[in-house]
Amino acid sequence: MTPVIQPTGDKAFAETLIRHNMAAYHQQLGWHWDSALFDQQWRELESFELVINATPVGVLCLHQEDDAYHIRELQIAPPWQRQGLGTAALHFAEAHARQAGIHRLRLRVFRINPAIALYERIGFRVLNTEDAVHAMERRIV
């Protein structure tokens, strides 16, 4: 399934989806959601929504830092997970970075998140691990 990936300013949809998808990890790790921090970071991000049949089903947020694009968020609504949308979003991020002349994608992911398998399949490698989080990178050729 191929989503339409388009710029978005729908912060409410993004925050609701992220909070829902990350709630179990935050609870398990004793972390708490900070809406003020999300508001601040949202303004700094290039944000895209993944759309199927005119319905938003995911969000991808990118931030360019130095020589890399950082995938700050990649969230897919639960009914749409495991249908190739995350892979499509990662390919979109790669093309977006390449178009900007950037040759690295980076992300941070909880060590307990099964999405690590997807990231490794796409070519991301763990750079380091701090506490509960892996920093991962993929070179773009």
mmCIF file of C-alpha atoms in Angstrom:
data_model
loop_
_atom_site.group_PDB
_atom_site.id
_atom_site.type_symbol
_atom_site.label_atom_id
_atom_site.label_comp_id
_atom_site.label_asym_id
_atom_site.label_seq_id
_atom_site.Cartn_x
_atom_site.Cartn_y
_atom_site.Cartn_z
ATOM 1 C CA MET A 1 0.000 0.000 0.000
ATOM 2 C CA THR A 2 1.448 3.354 -1.004
ATOM 3 C CA PRO A 3 0.414 6.384 1.015
ATOM 4 C CA VAL A 4 0.359 9.963 -0.167
ATOM 5 C CA ILE A 5 3.029 11.747 1.880
ATOM 6 C CA GLN A 6 2.442 15.471 2.098
ATOM 7 C CA PRO A 7 3.479 18.405 4.306
ATOM 8 C CA THR A 8 1.254 18.929 7.330
ATOM 9 C CA GLY A 9 0.630 21.501 9.987
ATOM 10 C CA ASP A 10 -1.820 19.295 11.884
ATOM 11 C CA LYS A 11 -0.061 19.330 15.239
ATOM 12 C CA ALA A 12 -3.113 17.965 17.065
ATOM 13 C CA PHE A 13 -3.219 14.804 14.915
ATOM 14 C CA ALA A 14 0.544 14.311 15.248
ATOM 15 C CA GLU A 15 0.596 14.779 19.021
ATOM 16 C CA THR A 16 -2.384 12.486 19.563
ATOM 17 C CA LEU A 17 -0.875 9.734 17.403
ATOM 18 C CA ILE A 18 2.591 10.018 18.956
ATOM 19 C CA ARG A 19 1.240 10.039 22.516
ATOM 20 C CA HIS A 20 -0.949 7.013 21.790
ATOM 21 C CA ASN A 21 1.776 5.002 20.064
ATOM 22 C CA MET A 22 4.447 5.830 22.648
ATOM 23 C CA ALA A 23 2.311 5.540 25.810
ATOM 24 C CA ALA A 24 3.323 1.959 26.647
ATOM 25 C CA TYR A 25 7.034 2.761 26.229
ATOM 26 C CA HIS A 26 6.760 5.901 28.344
ATOM 27 C CA GLN A 27 4.882 4.016 31.038
ATOM 28 C CA GLN A 28 7.357 1.134 31.042
ATOM 29 C CA LEU A 29 10.325 3.492 31.259
ATOM 30 C CA GLY A 30 8.740 5.937 33.698
ATOM 31 C CA TRP A 31 8.847 8.803 31.211
ATOM 32 C CA HIS A 32 6.191 11.497 31.050
ATOM 33 C CA TRP A 33 4.824 13.362 28.031
ATOM 34 C CA ASP A 34 5.773 17.043 27.908
ATOM 35 C CA SER A 35 3.281 18.967 25.748
ATOM 36 C CA ALA A 36 5.247 22.223 26.049
ATOM 37 C CA LEU A 37 8.386 20.504 24.742
ATOM 38 C CA PHE A 38 6.397 18.949 21.902
ATOM 39 C CA ASP A 39 4.988 22.388 20.995
ATOM 40 C CA GLN A 40 8.484 23.861 20.911
ATOM 41 C CA GLN A 41 9.959 21.032 18.851
ATOM 42 C CA TRP A 42 6.996 20.919 16.434
ATOM 43 C CA ARG A 43 7.862 24.422 15.219
ATOM 44 C CA GLU A 44 11.408 23.267 14.330
ATOM 45 C CA LEU A 45 10.412 20.188 12.345
ATOM 46 C CA GLU A 46 9.521 19.472 8.739
ATOM 47 C CA SER A 47 6.359 17.475 9.266
ATOM 48 C CA PHE A 48 4.548 15.225 6.824
ATOM 49 C CA GLU A 49 1.395 13.177 7.089
ATOM 50 C CA LEU A 50 0.838 9.802 5.484
ATOM 51 C CA VAL A 51 -2.597 9.675 3.917
ATOM 52 C CA ILE A 52 -4.665 6.744 2.648
ATOM 53 C CA ASN A 53 -7.988 7.471 0.929
ATOM 54 C CA ALA A 54 -7.939 11.108 2.166
ATOM 55 C CA THR A 55 -7.476 9.953 5.792
ATOM 56 C CA PRO A 56 -4.295 10.731 7.765
ATOM 57 C CA VAL A 57 -2.837 7.452 9.041
ATOM 58 C CA GLY A 58 0.693 8.437 10.005
ATOM 59 C CA VAL A 59 3.187 11.178 10.630
ATOM 60 C CA LEU A 60 6.846 11.683 9.681
ATOM 61 C CA CYS A 61 8.836 14.522 11.235
ATOM 62 C CA LEU A 62 12.319 15.431 10.025
ATOM 63 C CA HIS A 63 14.953 17.867 11.203
ATOM 64 C CA GLN A 64 18.153 18.746 9.378
ATOM 65 C CA GLU A 65 21.168 19.033 11.654
ATOM 66 C CA ASP A 66 24.670 19.449 10.297
ATOM 67 C CA ASP A 67 25.294 16.725 7.723
ATOM 68 C CA ALA A 68 22.256 14.554 8.483
ATOM 69 C CA TYR A 69 18.493 14.478 8.415
ATOM 70 C CA HIS A 70 17.111 13.240 11.726
ATOM 71 C CA ILE A 71 13.887 11.293 11.712
ATOM 72 C CA ARG A 72 12.383 12.741 14.863
ATOM 73 C CA GLU A 73 9.067 10.925 14.558
ATOM 74 C CA LEU A 74 7.734 8.122 12.432
ATOM 75 C CA GLN A 75 4.369 7.006 13.713
ATOM 76 C CA ILE A 76 1.725 4.927 11.989
ATOM 77 C CA ALA A 77 -1.799 4.494 13.400
ATOM 78 C CA PRO A 78 -2.158 0.933 14.788
ATOM 79 C CA PRO A 79 -4.737 -0.320 12.229
ATOM 80 C CA TRP A 80 -2.306 0.626 9.452
ATOM 81 C CA GLN A 81 0.898 -0.809 10.918
ATOM 82 C CA ARG A 82 2.709 -3.702 9.208
ATOM 83 C CA GLN A 83 1.388 -2.718 5.778
ATOM 84 C CA GLY A 84 4.496 -1.074 4.348
ATOM 85 C CA LEU A 85 3.699 2.506 5.359
ATOM 86 C CA GLY A 86 6.753 2.835 7.605
ATOM 87 C CA THR A 87 8.963 1.568 4.794
ATOM 88 C CA ALA A 88 7.380 4.064 2.392
ATOM 89 C CA ALA A 89 8.002 6.874 4.887
ATOM 90 C CA LEU A 90 11.659 5.859 5.279
ATOM 91 C CA HIS A 91 12.127 5.841 1.491
ATOM 92 C CA PHE A 92 10.482 9.271 1.345
ATOM 93 C CA ALA A 93 12.873 10.558 4.051
ATOM 94 C CA GLU A 94 15.828 9.183 2.087
ATOM 95 C CA ALA A 95 14.690 10.870 -1.139
ATOM 96 C CA HIS A 96 14.027 14.119 0.738
ATOM 97 C CA ALA A 97 17.527 14.047 2.246
ATOM 98 C CA ARG A 98 19.158 13.162 -1.068
ATOM 99 C CA GLN A 99 17.359 16.070 -2.765
ATOM 100 C CA ALA A 100 18.810 18.386 -0.091
ATOM 101 C CA GLY A 101 22.303 16.996 -0.670
ATOM 102 C CA ILE A 102 22.353 15.177 2.667
ATOM 103 C CA HIS A 103 23.886 11.703 2.795
ATOM 104 C CA ARG A 104 22.868 10.429 6.239
ATOM 105 C CA LEU A 105 19.635 9.651 8.005
ATOM 106 C CA ARG A 106 19.647 9.344 11.777
ATOM 107 C CA LEU A 107 17.051 8.423 14.347
ATOM 108 C CA ARG A 108 16.660 7.518 17.982
ATOM 109 C CA VAL A 109 14.519 4.569 19.016
ATOM 110 C CA PHE A 110 13.713 2.855 22.294
ATOM 111 C CA ARG A 111 15.703 -0.379 22.619
ATOM 112 C CA ILE A 112 12.447 -2.202 23.371
ATOM 113 C CA ASN A 113 10.710 -0.971 20.206
ATOM 114 C CA PRO A 114 10.141 -3.728 17.622
ATOM 115 C CA ALA A 115 10.517 -1.102 14.849
ATOM 116 C CA ILE A 116 14.271 -1.621 15.217
ATOM 117 C CA ALA A 117 13.893 -4.653 12.930
ATOM 118 C CA LEU A 118 12.404 -2.405 10.221
ATOM 119 C CA TYR A 119 15.184 0.156 10.594
ATOM 120 C CA GLU A 120 17.875 -2.540 10.359
ATOM 121 C CA ARG A 121 16.177 -4.097 7.315
ATOM 122 C CA ILE A 122 16.277 -0.674 5.597
ATOM 123 C CA GLY A 123 19.999 -0.367 6.412
ATOM 124 C CA PHE A 124 20.177 1.567 9.686
ATOM 125 C CA ARG A 125 22.915 0.564 12.114
ATOM 126 C CA VAL A 126 23.205 1.273 15.830
ATOM 127 C CA LEU A 127 25.783 4.010 16.496
ATOM 128 C CA ASN A 128 25.465 3.950 20.276
ATOM 129 C CA THR A 129 23.084 3.223 23.091
ATOM 130 C CA GLU A 130 22.354 5.490 26.033
ATOM 131 C CA ASP A 131 19.985 4.312 28.729
ATOM 132 C CA ALA A 132 16.905 2.984 26.937
ATOM 133 C CA VAL A 133 17.591 4.502 23.512
ATOM 134 C CA HIS A 134 19.573 3.440 20.432
ATOM 135 C CA ALA A 135 20.969 6.111 18.133
ATOM 136 C CA MET A 136 20.887 4.694 14.606
ATOM 137 C CA GLU A 137 22.202 5.902 11.232
ATOM 138 C CA ARG A 138 21.887 5.005 7.582
ATOM 139 C CA ARG A 139 24.238 6.335 4.941
ATOM 140 C CA ILE A 140 22.618 7.412 1.704
ATOM 141 C CA VAL A 141 24.631 6.672 -1.429
#
